[in-house]
PDB file of C-alpha atoms in Angstrom:
ATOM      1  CA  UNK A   1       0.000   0.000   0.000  1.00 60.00           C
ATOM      2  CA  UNK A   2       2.928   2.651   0.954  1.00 67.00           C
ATOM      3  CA  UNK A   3       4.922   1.865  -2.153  1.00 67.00           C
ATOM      4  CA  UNK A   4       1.633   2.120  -4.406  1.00 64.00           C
ATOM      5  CA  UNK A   5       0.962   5.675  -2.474  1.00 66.00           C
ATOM      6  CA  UNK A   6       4.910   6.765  -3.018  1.00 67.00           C
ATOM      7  CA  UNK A   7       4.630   5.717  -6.936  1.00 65.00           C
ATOM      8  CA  UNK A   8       1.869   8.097  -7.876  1.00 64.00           C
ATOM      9  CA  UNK A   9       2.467  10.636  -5.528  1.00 64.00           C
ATOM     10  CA  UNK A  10       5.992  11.644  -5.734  1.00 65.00           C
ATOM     11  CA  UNK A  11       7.518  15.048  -4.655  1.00 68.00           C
ATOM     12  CA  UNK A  12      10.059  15.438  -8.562  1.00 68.00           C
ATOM     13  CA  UNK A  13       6.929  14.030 -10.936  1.00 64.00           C
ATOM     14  CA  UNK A  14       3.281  14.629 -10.717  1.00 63.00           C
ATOM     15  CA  UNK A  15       0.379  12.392  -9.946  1.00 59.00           C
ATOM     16  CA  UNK A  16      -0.152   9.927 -12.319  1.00 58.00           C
ATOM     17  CA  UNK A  17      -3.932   9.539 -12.614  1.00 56.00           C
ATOM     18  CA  UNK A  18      -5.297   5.659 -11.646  1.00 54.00           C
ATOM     19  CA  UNK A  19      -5.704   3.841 -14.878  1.00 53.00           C
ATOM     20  CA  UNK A  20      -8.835   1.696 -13.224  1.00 52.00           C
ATOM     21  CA  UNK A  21     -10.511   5.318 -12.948  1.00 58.00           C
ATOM     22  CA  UNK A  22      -9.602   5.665 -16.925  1.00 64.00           C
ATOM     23  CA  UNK A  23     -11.186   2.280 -18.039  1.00 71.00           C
ATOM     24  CA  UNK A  24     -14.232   3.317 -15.454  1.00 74.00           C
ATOM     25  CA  UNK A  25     -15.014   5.979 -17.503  1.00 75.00           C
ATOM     26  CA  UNK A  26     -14.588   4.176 -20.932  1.00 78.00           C
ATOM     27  CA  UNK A  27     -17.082   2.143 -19.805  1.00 79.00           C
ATOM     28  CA  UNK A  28     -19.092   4.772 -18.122  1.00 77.00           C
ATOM     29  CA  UNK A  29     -19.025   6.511 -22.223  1.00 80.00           C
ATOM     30  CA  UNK A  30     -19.786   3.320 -24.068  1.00 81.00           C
ATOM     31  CA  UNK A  31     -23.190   2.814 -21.441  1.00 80.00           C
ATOM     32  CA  UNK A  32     -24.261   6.020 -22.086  1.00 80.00           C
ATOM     33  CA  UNK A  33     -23.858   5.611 -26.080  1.00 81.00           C
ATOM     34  CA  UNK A  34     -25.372   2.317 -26.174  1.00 79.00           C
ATOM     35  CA  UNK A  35     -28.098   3.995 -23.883  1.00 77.00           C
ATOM     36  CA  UNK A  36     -28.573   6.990 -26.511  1.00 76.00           C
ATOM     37  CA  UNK A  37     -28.749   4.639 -29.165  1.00 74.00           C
ATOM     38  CA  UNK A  38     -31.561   2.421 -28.055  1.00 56.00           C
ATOM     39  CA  UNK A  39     -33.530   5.510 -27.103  1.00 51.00           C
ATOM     40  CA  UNK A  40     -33.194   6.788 -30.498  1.00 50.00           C
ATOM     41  CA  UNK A  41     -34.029   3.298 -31.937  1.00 50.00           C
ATOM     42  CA  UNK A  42     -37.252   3.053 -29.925  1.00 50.00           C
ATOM     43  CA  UNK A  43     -38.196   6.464 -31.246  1.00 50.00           C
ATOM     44  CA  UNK A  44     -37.987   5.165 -34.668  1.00 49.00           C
ATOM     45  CA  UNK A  45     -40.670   2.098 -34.391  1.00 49.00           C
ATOM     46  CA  UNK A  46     -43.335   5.015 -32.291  1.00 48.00           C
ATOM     47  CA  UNK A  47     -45.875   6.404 -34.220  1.00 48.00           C
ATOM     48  CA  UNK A  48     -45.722   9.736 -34.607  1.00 48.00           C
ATOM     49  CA  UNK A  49     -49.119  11.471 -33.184  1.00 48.00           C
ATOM     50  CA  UNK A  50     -49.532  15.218 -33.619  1.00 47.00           C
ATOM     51  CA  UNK A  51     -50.533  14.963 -30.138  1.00 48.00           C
ATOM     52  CA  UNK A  52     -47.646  13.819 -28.656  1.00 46.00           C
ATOM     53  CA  UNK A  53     -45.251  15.763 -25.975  1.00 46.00           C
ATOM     54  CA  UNK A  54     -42.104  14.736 -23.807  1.00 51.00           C
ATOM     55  CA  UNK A  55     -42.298  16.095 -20.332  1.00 47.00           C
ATOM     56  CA  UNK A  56     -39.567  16.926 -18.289  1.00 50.00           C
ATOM     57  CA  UNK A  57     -40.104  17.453 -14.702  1.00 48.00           C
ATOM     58  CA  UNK A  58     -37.348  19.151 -12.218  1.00 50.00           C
ATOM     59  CA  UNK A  59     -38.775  18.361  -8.804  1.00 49.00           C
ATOM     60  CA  UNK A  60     -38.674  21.495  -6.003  1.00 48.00           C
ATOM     61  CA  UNK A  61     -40.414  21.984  -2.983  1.00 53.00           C
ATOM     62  CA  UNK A  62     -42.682  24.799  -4.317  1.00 56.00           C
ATOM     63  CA  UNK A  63     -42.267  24.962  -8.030  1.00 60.00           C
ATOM     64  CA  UNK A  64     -41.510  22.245 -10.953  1.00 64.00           C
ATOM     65  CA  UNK A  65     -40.274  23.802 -14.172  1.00 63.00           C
ATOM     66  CA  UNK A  66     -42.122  20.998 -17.043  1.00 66.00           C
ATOM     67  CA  UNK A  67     -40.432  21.202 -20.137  1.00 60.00           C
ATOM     68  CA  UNK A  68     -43.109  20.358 -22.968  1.00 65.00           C
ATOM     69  CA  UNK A  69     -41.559  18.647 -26.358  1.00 63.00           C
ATOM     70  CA  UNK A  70     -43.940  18.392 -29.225  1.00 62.00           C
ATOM     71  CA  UNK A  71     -42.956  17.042 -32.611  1.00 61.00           C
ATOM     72  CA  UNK A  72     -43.089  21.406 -34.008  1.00 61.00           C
ATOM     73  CA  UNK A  73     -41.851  23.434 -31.063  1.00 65.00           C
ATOM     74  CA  UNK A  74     -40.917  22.911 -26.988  1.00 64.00           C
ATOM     75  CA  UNK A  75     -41.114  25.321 -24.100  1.00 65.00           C
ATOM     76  CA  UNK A  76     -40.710  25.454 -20.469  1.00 67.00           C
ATOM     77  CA  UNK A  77     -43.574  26.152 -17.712  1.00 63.00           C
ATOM     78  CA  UNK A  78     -43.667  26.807 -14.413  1.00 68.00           C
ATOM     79  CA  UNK A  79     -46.024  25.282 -12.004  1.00 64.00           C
ATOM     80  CA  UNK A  80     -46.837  25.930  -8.444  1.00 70.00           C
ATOM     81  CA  UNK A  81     -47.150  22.470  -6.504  1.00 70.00           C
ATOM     82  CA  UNK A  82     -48.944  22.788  -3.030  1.00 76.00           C
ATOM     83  CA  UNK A  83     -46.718  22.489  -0.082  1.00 77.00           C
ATOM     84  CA  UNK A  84     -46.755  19.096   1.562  1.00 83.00           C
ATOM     85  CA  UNK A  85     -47.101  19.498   5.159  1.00 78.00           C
ATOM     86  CA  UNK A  86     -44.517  18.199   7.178  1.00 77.00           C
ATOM     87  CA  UNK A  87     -45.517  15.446  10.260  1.00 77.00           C
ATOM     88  CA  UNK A  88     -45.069  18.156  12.609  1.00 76.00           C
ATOM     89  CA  UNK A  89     -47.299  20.309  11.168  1.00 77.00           C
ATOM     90  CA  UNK A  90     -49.874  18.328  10.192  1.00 79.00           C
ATOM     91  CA  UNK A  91     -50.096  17.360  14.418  1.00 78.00           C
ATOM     92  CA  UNK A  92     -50.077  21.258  15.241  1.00 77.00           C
ATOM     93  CA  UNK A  93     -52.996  21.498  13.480  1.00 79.00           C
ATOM     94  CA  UNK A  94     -54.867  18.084  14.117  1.00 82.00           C
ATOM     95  CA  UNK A  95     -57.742  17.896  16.368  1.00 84.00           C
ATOM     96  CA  UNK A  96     -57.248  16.489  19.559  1.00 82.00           C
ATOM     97  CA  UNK A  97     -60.904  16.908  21.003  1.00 82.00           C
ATOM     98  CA  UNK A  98     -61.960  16.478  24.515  1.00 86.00           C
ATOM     99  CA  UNK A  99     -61.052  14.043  27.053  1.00 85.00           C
ATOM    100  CA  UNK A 100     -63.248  11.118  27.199  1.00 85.00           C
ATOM    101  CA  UNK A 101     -65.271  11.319  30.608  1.00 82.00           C
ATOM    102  CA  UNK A 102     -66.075   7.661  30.886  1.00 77.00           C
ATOM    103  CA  UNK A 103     -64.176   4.982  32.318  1.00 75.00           C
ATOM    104  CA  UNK A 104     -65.297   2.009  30.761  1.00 77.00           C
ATOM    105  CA  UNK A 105     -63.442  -0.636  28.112  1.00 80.00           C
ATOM    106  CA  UNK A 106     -63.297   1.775  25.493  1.00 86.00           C
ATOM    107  CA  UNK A 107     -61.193   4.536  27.518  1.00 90.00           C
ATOM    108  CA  UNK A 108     -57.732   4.086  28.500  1.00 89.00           C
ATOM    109  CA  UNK A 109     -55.519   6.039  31.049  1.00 91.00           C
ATOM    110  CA  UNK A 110     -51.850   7.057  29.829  1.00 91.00           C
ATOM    111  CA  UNK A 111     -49.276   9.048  31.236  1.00 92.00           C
ATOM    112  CA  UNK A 112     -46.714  11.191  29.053  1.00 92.00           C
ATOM    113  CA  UNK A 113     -43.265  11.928  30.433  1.00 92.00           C
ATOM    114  CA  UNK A 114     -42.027  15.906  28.178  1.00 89.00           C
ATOM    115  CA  UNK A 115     -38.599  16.290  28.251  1.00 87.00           C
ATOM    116  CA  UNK A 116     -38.323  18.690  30.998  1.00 87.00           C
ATOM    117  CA  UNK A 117     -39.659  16.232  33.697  1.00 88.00           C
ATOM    118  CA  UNK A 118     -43.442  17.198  33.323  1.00 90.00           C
ATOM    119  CA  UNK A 119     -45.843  14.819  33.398  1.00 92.00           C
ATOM    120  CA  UNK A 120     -48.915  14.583  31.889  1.00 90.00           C
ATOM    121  CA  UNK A 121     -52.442  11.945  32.381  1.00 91.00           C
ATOM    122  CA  UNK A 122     -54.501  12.478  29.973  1.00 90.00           C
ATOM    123  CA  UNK A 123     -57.438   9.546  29.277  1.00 92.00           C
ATOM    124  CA  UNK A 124     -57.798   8.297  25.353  1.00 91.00           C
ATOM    125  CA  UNK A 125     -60.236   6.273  23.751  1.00 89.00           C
ATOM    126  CA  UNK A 126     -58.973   2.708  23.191  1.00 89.00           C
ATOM    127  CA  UNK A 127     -59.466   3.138  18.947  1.00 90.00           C
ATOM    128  CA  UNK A 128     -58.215   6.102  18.688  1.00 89.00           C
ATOM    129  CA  UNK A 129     -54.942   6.072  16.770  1.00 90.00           C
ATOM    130  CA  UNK A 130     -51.439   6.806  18.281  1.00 90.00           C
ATOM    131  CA  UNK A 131     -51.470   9.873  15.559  1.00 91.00           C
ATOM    132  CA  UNK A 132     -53.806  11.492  18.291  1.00 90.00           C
ATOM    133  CA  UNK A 133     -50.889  10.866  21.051  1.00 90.00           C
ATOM    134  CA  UNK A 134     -48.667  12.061  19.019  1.00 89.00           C
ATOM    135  CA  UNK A 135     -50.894  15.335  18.486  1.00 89.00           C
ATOM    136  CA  UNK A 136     -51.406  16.050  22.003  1.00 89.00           C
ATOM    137  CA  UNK A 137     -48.280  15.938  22.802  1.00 89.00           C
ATOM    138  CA  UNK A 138     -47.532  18.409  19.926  1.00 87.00           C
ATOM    139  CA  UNK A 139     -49.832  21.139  21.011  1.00 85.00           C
ATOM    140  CA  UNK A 140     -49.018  20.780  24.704  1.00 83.00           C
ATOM    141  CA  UNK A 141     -45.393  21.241  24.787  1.00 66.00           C
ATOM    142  CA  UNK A 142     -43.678  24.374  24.962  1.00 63.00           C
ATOM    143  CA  UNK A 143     -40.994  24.545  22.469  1.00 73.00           C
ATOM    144  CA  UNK A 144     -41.462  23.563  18.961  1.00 76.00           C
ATOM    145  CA  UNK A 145     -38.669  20.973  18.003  1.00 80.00           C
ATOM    146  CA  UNK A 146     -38.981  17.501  16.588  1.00 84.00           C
ATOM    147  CA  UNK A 147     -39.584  15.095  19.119  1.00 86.00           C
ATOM    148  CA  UNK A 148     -40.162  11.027  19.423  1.00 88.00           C
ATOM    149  CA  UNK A 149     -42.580   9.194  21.448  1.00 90.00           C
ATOM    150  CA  UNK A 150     -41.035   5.825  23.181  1.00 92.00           C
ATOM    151  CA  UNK A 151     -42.783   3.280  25.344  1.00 92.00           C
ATOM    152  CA  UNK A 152     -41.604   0.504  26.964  1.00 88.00           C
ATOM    153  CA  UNK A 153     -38.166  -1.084  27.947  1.00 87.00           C
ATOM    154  CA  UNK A 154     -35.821  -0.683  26.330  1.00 89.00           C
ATOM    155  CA  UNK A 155     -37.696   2.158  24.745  1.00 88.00           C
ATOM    156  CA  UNK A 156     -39.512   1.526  21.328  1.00 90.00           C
ATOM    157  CA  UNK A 157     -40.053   4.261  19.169  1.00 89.00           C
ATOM    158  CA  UNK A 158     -44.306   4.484  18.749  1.00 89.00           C
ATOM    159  CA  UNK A 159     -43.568   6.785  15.074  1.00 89.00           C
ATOM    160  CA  UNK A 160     -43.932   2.871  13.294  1.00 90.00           C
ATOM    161  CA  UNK A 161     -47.278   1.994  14.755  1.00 89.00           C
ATOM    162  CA  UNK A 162     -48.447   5.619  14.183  1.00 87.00           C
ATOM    163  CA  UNK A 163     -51.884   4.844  12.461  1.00 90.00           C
ATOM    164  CA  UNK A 164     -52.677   1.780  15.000  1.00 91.00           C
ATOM    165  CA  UNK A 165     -54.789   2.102  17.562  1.00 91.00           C
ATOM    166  CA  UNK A 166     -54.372   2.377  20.891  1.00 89.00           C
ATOM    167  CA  UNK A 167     -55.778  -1.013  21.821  1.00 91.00           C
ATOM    168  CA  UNK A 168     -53.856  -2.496  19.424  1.00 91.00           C
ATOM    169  CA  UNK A 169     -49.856  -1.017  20.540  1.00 88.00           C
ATOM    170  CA  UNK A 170     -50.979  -2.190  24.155  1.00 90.00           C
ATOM    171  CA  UNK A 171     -50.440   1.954  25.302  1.00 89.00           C
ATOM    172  CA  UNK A 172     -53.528   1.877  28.006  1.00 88.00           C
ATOM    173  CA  UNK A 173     -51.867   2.004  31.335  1.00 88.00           C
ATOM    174  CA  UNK A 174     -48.337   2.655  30.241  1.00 90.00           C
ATOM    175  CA  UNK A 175     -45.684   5.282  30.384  1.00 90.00           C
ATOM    176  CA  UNK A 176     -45.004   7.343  26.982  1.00 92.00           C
ATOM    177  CA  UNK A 177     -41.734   9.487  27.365  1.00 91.00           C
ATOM    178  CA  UNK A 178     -41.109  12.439  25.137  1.00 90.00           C
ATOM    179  CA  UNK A 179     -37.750  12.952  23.733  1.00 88.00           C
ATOM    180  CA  UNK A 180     -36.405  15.183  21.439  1.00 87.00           C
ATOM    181  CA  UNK A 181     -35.199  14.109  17.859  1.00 83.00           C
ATOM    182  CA  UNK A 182     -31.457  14.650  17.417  1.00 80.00           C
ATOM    183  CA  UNK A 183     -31.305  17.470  14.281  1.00 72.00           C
ATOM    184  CA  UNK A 184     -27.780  17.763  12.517  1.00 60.00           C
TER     185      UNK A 184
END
């Protein structure tokens, strides 16, 4: 390994490039001509329709730029694509509703552990989904950061089972603590 490094990088000769890079990209050419080829190929056999178009679509959060290829002339367009609504936001503005004032089979009791050592008791229904957890918790907290709900031990992460119930994950009774999702 050394004496490979010291023959292409030496101090009275410049850098010789890798030759395995040079047959890489030889190969990389001849895929992309064979590619180009078939394409054009496949075009011949079409039919050509009057009606036909090519689009071209460069994705962006807010806008796509389509470019439209008929057979006589092309042209690009802009076009506004609704916002999708991140997880977060879509619990900020998710109704919660009011806490069930029965006690019977189809009400469960769960506490929720926040982040700063508050704790929260708060009675579900037993088929309502974990999405509604996951909602309270999101309009009763007091700084708005990404956060994870995890039950159990060793702590499972509830985002998975999001739109099963709360019968179903077993959550009546138990201890949900809030933690806050690690952002780089």
């Amino acid at each position: 390994m050394a004496a490979y490094f010291c023959s292409r990088h030496s101090l009275d000769k410049p850098p010789q490039p890798k030759k395995v890079r040079d047959e890489e990209e030889e190969e990389l050419q001849a895929a992309i001509r064979a590619s180009m080829q078939t394409n054009d190929d496949d075009d011949d056999d079409d039919d050509d329709d009057d009606d036909s178009s090519d689009f071209d679509v460069d994705d962006d959060d807010s806008q796509q730029m389509i470019h439209i290829d008929d057979d006589d002339d092309s042209m690009d367009v802009k076009v506004e694509t609704p916002k999708i609504p991140s997880f977060q936001e879509v619990l900020a503005t998710m109704e919660v509703g009011d806490e069930p004032t029965t006690n019977g089979d189809d009400c469960c009791r769960v506490m929720i552990r926040m982040p700063d050592g508050k704790r929260l008791v708060r009675r579900f229904l037993t088929q309502d989904t974990v999405k509604i957890i996951y909602a309270f918790v999101a309009q009763s907290k007091l700084e708005d950061r990404p956060f994870d709900l995890k039950v159990g031990f060793p702590p499972k992460n509830l985002f998975d089972r999001v739109d099963n119930t709360i019968r179903e994950c077993g959550l009546g009774g138990e201890t949900i603590t809030v933690c806050w999702q690690l952002v780089d």
